[in-house]
């Protein structure tokens, strides 16, 4: 991990915000300002900060390059390193808040992982951009400015990881990337955004909710030993062989099901066979919003399945991976999925 110096050190009265950079389009570079192609994770955190000189009026910044990847290449190993840094910074009395810069593709997954593994009392804000740093009207600078403003704010404490994009503030549990393009690509389809930025201050629509932290990082052990969970994406005429193949390789399967977490009879039968052999099976929905409850069309009790509730398949994968470090019992797994 590259560590760089504190900038704005002469402005001692300003709060200190730590910025952990991981790459993404916010650090992406094109051949020209109007080119449609670009490479995510190209510029360093120092260059990124230098591109927004207005940050110097908000906070002193302590920057660290934790990774520099397009977030399609985000790994569990980076998550582990990031969570460890978040915990250390949360315990550092000099630091007011933490910003994580991140690619947008898996930003919601990293936020949810941190919510479950790295309790932070201080503001913890994840931010990205839909346009590369070198684009005309890049959205990264404004998003980064808002993220630092939010991270230095006392109102953002005790809320778990927050995501800020395009002026909207979301929780780690609810936020999703809902569009492949355009700067308004993030939403919280079930709960709604929890606030907005008004200038440099957040306006929250409600009080802080308790953080869901449940899986101490130290108890998870080495990344190579984390349970392996795959996602099966349902569609018309889904065949059993896909499920059978994955069930032979993984500790858990999450169904990104049609509708309320459903699939063809052949695939559901294959999932039942998997569950009978001890593979954990969670039913989620590919629809992007709504609730997958137990027993609507499938007898989860008889099948040994778990219903994902409001969690997307990609977040259910993370929760199942972590929960499997504690239990394989479907009833206990269901209780974990039911507790917010
Ligand atoms: N592929 C990029 C990433 O997730 C997209 C982005 O950041 O907007 O890193």
Short mmCIF file of C-alpha atoms and ligand atoms in Angstrom, two decimals, residues 22-28 38 40-41 69-73 102-107 128-132 165 177 180 186, ligand 1:
data_model
loop_
_atom_site.label_atom_id
_atom_site.label_comp_id
_atom_site.label_asym_id
_atom_site.label_seq_id
_atom_site.Cartn_x
_atom_site.Cartn_y
_atom_site.Cartn_z
CA UNK A 22 -8.98 1.85 -4.78
CA UNK A 23 -9.26 2.95 -8.43
CA UNK A 24 -12.33 3.02 -10.65
CA UNK A 25 -13.58 5.42 -13.27
CA UNK A 26 -13.12 8.29 -10.84
CA UNK A 27 -9.40 7.62 -11.41
CA UNK A 28 -9.91 6.70 -15.07
CA UNK A 38 -11.02 4.80 -21.06
CA UNK A 40 -10.33 2.76 -14.98
CA UNK A 41 -7.85 3.04 -12.11
CA UNK A 69 -8.22 -1.29 -10.15
CA UNK A 70 -11.42 -1.13 -12.10
CA UNK A 71 -13.88 -2.39 -9.52
CA UNK A 72 -14.92 -5.24 -11.80
CA UNK A 73 -11.58 -6.62 -10.55
CA UNK A 102 -14.03 3.20 -5.73
CA UNK A 103 -15.21 2.05 -9.11
CA UNK A 104 -18.96 2.10 -9.43
CA UNK A 105 -19.46 -1.46 -10.69
CA UNK A 106 -19.01 -3.17 -7.32
CA UNK A 107 -19.11 -0.13 -5.05
CA UNK A 128 -17.09 6.94 -7.38
CA UNK A 129 -17.79 8.53 -10.73
CA UNK A 130 -19.51 7.50 -13.92
CA UNK A 131 -17.27 9.61 -16.13
CA UNK A 132 -13.46 9.36 -16.23
CA UNK A 165 -23.18 9.77 -5.81
CA UNK A 177 -25.94 0.71 -9.25
CA UNK A 180 -24.97 1.09 -16.85
CA UNK A 186 -27.27 4.97 -8.17
N1 LIG B 1 -15.62 -0.32 -14.50
C1 LIG B 1 -15.51 0.86 -13.67
C2 LIG B 1 -15.24 0.42 -12.24
O1 LIG B 1 -16.14 -0.08 -11.62
C3 LIG B 1 -16.74 1.67 -13.77
C4 LIG B 1 -16.81 2.87 -12.85
O2 LIG B 1 -16.04 3.10 -11.98
O3 LIG B 1 -17.75 3.67 -13.06
O4 LIG B 1 -14.14 0.57 -11.80
#
